[in-house]
CSV table of C-alpha atoms and ligand atoms in Angstrom, one decimal:
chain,number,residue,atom,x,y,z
A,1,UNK,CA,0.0,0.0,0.0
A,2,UNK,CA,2.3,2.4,0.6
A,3,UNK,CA,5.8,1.4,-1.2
A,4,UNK,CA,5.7,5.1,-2.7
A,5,UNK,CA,4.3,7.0,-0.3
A,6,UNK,CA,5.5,10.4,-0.3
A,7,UNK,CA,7.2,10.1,-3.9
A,8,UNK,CA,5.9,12.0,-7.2
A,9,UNK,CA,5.8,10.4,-10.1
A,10,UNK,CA,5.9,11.1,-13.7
A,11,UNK,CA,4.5,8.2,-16.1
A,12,UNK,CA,4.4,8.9,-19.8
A,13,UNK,CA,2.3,7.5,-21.9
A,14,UNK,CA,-0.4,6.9,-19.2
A,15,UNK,CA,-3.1,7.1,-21.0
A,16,UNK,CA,-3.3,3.5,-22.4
A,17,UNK,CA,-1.8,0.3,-21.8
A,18,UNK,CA,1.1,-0.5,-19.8
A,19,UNK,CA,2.2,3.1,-19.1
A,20,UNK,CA,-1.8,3.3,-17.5
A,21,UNK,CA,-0.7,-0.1,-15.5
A,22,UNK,CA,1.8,1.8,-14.3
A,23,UNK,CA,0.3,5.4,-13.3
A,24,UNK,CA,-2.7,3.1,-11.9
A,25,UNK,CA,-0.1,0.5,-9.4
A,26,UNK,CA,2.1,3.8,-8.2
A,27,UNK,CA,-0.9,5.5,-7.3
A,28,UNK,CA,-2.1,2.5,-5.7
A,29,UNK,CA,1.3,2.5,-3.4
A,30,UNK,CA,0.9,6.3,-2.3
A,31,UNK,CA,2.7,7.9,-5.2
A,32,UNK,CA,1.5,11.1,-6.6
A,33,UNK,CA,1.0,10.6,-10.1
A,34,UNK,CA,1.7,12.9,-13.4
A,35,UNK,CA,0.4,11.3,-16.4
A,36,UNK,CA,1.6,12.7,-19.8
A,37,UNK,CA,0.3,11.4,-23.0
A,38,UNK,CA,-1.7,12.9,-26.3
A,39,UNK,CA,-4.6,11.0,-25.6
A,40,UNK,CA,-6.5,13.3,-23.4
A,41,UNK,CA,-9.5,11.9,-23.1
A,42,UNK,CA,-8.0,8.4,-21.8
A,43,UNK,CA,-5.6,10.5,-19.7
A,44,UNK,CA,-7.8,12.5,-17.7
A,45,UNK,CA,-10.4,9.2,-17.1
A,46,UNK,CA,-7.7,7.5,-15.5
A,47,UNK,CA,-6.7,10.6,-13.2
A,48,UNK,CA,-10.0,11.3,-12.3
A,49,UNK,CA,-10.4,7.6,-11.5
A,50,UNK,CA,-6.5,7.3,-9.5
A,51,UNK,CA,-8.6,10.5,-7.5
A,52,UNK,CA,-12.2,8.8,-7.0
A,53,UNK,CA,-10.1,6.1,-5.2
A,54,UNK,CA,-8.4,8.7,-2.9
A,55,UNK,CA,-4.9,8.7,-4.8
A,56,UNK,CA,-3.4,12.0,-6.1
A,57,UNK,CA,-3.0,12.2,-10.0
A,58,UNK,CA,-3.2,15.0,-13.0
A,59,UNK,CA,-3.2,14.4,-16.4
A,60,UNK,CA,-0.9,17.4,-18.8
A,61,UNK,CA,-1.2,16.5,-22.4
A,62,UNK,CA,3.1,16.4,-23.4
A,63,UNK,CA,4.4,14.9,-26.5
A,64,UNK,CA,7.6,14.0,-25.4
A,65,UNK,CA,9.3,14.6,-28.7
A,66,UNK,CA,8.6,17.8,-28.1
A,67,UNK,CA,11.4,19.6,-25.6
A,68,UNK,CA,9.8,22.6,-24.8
A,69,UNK,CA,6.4,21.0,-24.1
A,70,UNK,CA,8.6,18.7,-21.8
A,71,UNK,CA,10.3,20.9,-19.9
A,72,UNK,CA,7.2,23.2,-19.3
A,73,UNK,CA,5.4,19.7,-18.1
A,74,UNK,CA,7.7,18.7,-15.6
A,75,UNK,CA,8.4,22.1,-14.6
A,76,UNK,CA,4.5,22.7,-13.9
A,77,UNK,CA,4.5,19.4,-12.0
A,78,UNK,CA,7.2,19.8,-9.7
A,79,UNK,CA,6.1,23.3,-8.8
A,80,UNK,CA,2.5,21.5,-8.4
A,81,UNK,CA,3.4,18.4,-6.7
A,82,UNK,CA,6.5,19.7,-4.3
A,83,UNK,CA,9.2,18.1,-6.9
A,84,UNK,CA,10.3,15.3,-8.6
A,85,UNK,CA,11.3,11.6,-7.4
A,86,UNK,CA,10.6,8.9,-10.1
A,87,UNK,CA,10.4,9.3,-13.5
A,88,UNK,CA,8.6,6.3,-15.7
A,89,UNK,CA,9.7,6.8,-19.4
A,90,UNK,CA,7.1,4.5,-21.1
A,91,UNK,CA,5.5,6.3,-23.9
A,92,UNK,CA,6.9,4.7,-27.4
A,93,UNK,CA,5.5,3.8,-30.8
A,94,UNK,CA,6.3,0.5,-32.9
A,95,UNK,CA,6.1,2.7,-35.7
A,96,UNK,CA,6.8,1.5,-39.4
A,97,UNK,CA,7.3,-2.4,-40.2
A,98,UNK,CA,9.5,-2.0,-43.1
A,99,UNK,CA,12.7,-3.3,-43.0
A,100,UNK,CA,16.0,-1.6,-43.9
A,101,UNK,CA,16.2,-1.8,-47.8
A,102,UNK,CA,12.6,-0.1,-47.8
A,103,UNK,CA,12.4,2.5,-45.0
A,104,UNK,CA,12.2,5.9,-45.4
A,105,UNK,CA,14.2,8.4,-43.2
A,106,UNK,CA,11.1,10.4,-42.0
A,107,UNK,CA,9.8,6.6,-40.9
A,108,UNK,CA,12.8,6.0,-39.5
A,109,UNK,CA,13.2,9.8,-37.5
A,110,UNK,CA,9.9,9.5,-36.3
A,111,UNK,CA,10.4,6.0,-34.0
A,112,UNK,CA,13.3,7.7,-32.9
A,113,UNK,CA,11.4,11.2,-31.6
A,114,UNK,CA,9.3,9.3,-29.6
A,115,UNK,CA,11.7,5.8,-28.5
A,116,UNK,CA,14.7,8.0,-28.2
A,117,UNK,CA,14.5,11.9,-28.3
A,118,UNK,CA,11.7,11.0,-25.7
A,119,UNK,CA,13.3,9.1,-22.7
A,120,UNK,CA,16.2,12.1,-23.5
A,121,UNK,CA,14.2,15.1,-23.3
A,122,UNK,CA,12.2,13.8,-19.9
A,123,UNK,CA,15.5,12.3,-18.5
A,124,UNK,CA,17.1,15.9,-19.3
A,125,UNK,CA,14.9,17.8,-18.1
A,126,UNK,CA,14.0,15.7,-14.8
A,127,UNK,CA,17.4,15.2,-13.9
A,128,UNK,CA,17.8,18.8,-11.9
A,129,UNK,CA,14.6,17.8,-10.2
A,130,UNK,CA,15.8,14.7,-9.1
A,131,UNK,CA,18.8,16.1,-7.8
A,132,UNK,CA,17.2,19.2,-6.2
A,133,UNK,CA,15.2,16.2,-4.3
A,134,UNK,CA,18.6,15.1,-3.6
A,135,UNK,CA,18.2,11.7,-5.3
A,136,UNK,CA,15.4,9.3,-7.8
A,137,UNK,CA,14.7,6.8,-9.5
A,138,UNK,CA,14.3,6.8,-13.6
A,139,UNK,CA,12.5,3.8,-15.3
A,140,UNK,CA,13.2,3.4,-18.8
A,141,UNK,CA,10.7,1.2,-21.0
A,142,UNK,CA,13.0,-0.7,-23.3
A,143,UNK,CA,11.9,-4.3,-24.7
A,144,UNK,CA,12.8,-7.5,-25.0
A,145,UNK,CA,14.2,-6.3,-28.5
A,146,UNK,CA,16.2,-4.1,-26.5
A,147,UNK,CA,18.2,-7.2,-25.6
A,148,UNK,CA,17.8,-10.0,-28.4
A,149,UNK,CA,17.2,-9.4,-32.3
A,150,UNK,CA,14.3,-10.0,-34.5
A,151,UNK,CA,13.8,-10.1,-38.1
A,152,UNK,CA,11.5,-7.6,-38.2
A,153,UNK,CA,10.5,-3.2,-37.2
A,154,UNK,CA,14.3,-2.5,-37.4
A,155,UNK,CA,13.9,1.2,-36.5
A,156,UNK,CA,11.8,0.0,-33.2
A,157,UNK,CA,14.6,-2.7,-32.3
A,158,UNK,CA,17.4,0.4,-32.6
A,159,UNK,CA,15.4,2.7,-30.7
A,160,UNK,CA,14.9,0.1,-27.8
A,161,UNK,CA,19.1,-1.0,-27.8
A,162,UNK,CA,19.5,2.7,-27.7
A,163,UNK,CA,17.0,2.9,-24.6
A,164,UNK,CA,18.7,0.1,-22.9
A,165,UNK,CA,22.6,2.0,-23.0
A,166,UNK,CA,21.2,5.3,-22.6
A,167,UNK,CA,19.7,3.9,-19.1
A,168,UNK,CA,23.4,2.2,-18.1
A,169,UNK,CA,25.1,5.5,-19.1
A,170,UNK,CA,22.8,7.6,-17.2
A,171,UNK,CA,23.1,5.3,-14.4
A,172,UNK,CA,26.9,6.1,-14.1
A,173,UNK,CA,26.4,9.3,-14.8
A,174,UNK,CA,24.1,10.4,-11.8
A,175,UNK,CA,24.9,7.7,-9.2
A,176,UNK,CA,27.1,9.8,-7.4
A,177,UNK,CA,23.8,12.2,-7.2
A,178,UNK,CA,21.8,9.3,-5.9
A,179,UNK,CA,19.8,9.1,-9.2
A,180,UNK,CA,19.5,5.2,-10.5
A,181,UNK,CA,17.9,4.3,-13.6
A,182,UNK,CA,17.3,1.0,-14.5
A,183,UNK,CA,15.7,-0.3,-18.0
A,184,UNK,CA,12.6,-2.7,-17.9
A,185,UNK,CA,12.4,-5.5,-21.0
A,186,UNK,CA,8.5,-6.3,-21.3
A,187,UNK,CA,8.2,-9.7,-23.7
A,188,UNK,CA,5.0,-9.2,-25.5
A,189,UNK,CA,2.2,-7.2,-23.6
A,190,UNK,CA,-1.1,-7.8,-24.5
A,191,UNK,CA,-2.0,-3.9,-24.9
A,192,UNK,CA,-3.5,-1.8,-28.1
A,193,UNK,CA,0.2,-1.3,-29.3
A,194,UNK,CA,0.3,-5.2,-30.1
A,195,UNK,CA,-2.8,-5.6,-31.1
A,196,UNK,CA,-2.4,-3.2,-33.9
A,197,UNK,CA,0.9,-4.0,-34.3
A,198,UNK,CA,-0.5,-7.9,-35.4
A,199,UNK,CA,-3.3,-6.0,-37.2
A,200,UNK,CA,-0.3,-4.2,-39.3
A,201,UNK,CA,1.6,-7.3,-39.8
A,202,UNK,CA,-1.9,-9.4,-41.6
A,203,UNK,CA,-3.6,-11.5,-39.0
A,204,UNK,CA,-7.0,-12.0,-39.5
A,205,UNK,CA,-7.7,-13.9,-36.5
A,206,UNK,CA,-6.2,-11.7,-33.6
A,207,UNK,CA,-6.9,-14.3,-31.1
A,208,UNK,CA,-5.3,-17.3,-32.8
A,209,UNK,CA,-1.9,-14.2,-33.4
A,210,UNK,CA,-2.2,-13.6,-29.8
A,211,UNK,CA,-1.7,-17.6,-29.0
A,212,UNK,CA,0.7,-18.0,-31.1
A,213,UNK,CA,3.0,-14.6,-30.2
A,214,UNK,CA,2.3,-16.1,-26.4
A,215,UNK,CA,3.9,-19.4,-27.3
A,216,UNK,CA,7.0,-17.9,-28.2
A,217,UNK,CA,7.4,-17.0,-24.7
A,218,UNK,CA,8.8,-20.8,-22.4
A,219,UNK,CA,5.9,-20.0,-20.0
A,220,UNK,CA,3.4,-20.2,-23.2
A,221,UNK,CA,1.4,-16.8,-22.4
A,222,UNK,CA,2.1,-12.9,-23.5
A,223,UNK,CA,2.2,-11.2,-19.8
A,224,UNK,CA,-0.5,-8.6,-18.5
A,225,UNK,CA,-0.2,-4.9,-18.0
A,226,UNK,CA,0.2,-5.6,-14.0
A,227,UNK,CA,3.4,-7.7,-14.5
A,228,UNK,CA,5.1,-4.8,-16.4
A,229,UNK,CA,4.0,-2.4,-13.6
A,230,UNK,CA,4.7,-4.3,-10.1
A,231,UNK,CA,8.4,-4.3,-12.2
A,232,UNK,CA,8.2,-0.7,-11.9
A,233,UNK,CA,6.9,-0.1,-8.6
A,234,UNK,CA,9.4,-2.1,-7.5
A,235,UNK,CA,12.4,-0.2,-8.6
A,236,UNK,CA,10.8,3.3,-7.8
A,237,UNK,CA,10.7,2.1,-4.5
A,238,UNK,CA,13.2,1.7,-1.8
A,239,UNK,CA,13.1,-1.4,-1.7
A,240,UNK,CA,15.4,-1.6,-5.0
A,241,UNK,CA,17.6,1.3,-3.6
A,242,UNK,CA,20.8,-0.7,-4.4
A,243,UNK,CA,20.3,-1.6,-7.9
A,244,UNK,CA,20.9,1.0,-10.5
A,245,UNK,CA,22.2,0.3,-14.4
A,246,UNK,CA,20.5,-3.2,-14.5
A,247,UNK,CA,18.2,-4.8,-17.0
A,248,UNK,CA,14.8,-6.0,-15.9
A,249,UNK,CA,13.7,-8.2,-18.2
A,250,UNK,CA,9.8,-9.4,-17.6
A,251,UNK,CA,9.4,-11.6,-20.7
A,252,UNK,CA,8.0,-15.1,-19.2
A,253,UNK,CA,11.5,-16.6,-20.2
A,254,UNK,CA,11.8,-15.3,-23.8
A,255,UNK,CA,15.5,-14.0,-23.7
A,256,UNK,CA,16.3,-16.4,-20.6
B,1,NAI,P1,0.4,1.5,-26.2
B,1,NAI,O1,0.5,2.0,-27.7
B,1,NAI,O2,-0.6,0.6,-25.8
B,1,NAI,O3,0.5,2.8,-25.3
B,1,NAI,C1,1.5,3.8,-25.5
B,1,NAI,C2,1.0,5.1,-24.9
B,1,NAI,O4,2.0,6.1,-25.2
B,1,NAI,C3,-0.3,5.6,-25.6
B,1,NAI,O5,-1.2,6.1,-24.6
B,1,NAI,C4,0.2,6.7,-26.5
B,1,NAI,O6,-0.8,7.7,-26.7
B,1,NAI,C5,1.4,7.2,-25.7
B,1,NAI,N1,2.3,8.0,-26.6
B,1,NAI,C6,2.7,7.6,-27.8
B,1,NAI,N2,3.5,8.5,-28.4
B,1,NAI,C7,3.6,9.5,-27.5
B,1,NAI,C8,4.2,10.8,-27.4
B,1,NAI,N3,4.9,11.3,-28.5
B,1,NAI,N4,4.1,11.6,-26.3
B,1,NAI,C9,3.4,11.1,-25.3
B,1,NAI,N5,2.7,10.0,-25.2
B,1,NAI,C10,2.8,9.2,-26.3
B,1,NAI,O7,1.9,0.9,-25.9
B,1,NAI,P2,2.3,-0.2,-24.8
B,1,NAI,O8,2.2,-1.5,-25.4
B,1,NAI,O9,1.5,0.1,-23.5
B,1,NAI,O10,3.8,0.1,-24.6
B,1,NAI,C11,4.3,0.9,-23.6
B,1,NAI,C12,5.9,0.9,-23.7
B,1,NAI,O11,6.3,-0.5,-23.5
B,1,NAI,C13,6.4,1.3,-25.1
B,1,NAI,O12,7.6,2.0,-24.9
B,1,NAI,C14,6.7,0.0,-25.7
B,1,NAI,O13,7.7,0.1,-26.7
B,1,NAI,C15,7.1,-0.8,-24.6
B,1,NAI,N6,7.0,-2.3,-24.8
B,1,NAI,C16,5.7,-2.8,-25.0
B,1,NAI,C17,5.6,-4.2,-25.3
B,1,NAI,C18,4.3,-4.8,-25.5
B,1,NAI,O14,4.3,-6.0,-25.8
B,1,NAI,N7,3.2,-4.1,-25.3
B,1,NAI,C19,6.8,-5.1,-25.3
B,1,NAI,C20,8.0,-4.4,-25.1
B,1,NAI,C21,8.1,-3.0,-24.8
């Protein structure tokens, strides 16, 4: 109930899917909760909701490839909320399926806004916060194609590597300021990203796409939005203070 009580935390890409799991789980352990996203209908419903339950949560509409929109968001919530302690950076797109010999560079710039330019402009511009609060944790949403390859979304896969060294440089970087940052490495998610991802790729029958993307995994299921988010609780709390630069792959066994 109360693993982070007394902490503010910004979760991007709240509004849907696992980045909602998230928002929903810290609020549920006594964080205060910012949620950014484009989606503001979604975004606001689950605020208002984190609230009718007693938690503490506003929605501010941020893309995060946009710099100045992100600095003015997390400015605005740590004058709002007292500061800054955790920082979730979850939004990310899977973006065009070509592979190399075909994709364009405006395909291949716009994975990267959002994947990359994303988790740099909220890291950037959270980091004096963080510090200021004399310490934090910073979450970074890689993938299990963040650690293994796949024959397939080659501008996704780069963006998610890049996601999973950005998070070990970072972590050296700030540890002497008591800042860790660790990078999370979902296997597949049952969330609308997927599901239109399998749409995009042909399948007809979603259902039988979904059984078969979940057998890929050695404990024969794709995980739920909870797993993904207990993962993140877990190291904005205390309770992983010790651990900073590590890889937390959730992936029922696909990249054991
Ligand atoms: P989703 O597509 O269901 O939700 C993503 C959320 O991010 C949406 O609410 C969307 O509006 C928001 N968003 C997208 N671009 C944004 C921008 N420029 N600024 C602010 N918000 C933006 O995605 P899902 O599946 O929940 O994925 C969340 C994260 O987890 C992503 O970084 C994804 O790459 C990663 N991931 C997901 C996996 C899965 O199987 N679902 C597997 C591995 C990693």
């Amino acid at each position: 109930m109360d693993r982070v009580t007394g902490k503010t935390c910004i979760v991007t890409g709240a509004a849907l899917g696992i980045g909602r799991a998230c928002a929903e789980r810290l609020a549920e352990e006594g964080g205060a909760v910012a949620l950014f996203d484009l989606h503001d209908n979604e975004g606001e419903a689950v605020a208002a909701a984190i609230r009718e339950r007693g938690g503490r949560a506003r929605y501010w509409h941020v893309d995060v490839s946009d710099e100045p929109a992100v600095k003015r968001a997390i400015d605005d919530v740590a004058a709002e909320f007292g500061g800054v302690n955790v920082v979730v950076n979850n939004a990310g797109i899977s973006g065009s399926t070509k592979l190399t010999h075909e994709i364009t560079e405006a395909e291949w710039d716009k994975v990267q806004a959002v994947n990359v330019k994303g988790v740099l402009f909220c890291c950037k511009h959270a980091i004096p916060h963080l510090k200021a609060a004399g310490g934090g944790s910073i979450i970074n949403l890689s993938s299990i194609y963040g650690l293994v390859g796949a024959a397939d979304v080659p501008a996704y896969h780069a963006s998610k590597g890049a996601v999973r060294l950005m998070s070990k440089t970072d972590a050296l970087c700030y540890a002497a300021d008591r800042i860790r940052v660790n990078s999370v490495h979902p296997g597949y998610i049952w969330t609308p990203m997927v599901e239109n991802h399998l749409k995009a790729s042909g399948a007809t029958d979603i259902e039988a796409a979904r059984r078969d993307v979940g057998a890929l995994h050695p404990l024969g299921h794709m995980g739920d939005v909870d797993d993904i988010a207990w993962g993140v609780v877990y190291l904005a709390s205390d309770e992983s203070k010790f651990i900073t630069g590590a890889e937390l792959a959730i992936d029922g066994g696909y990249t054991a």
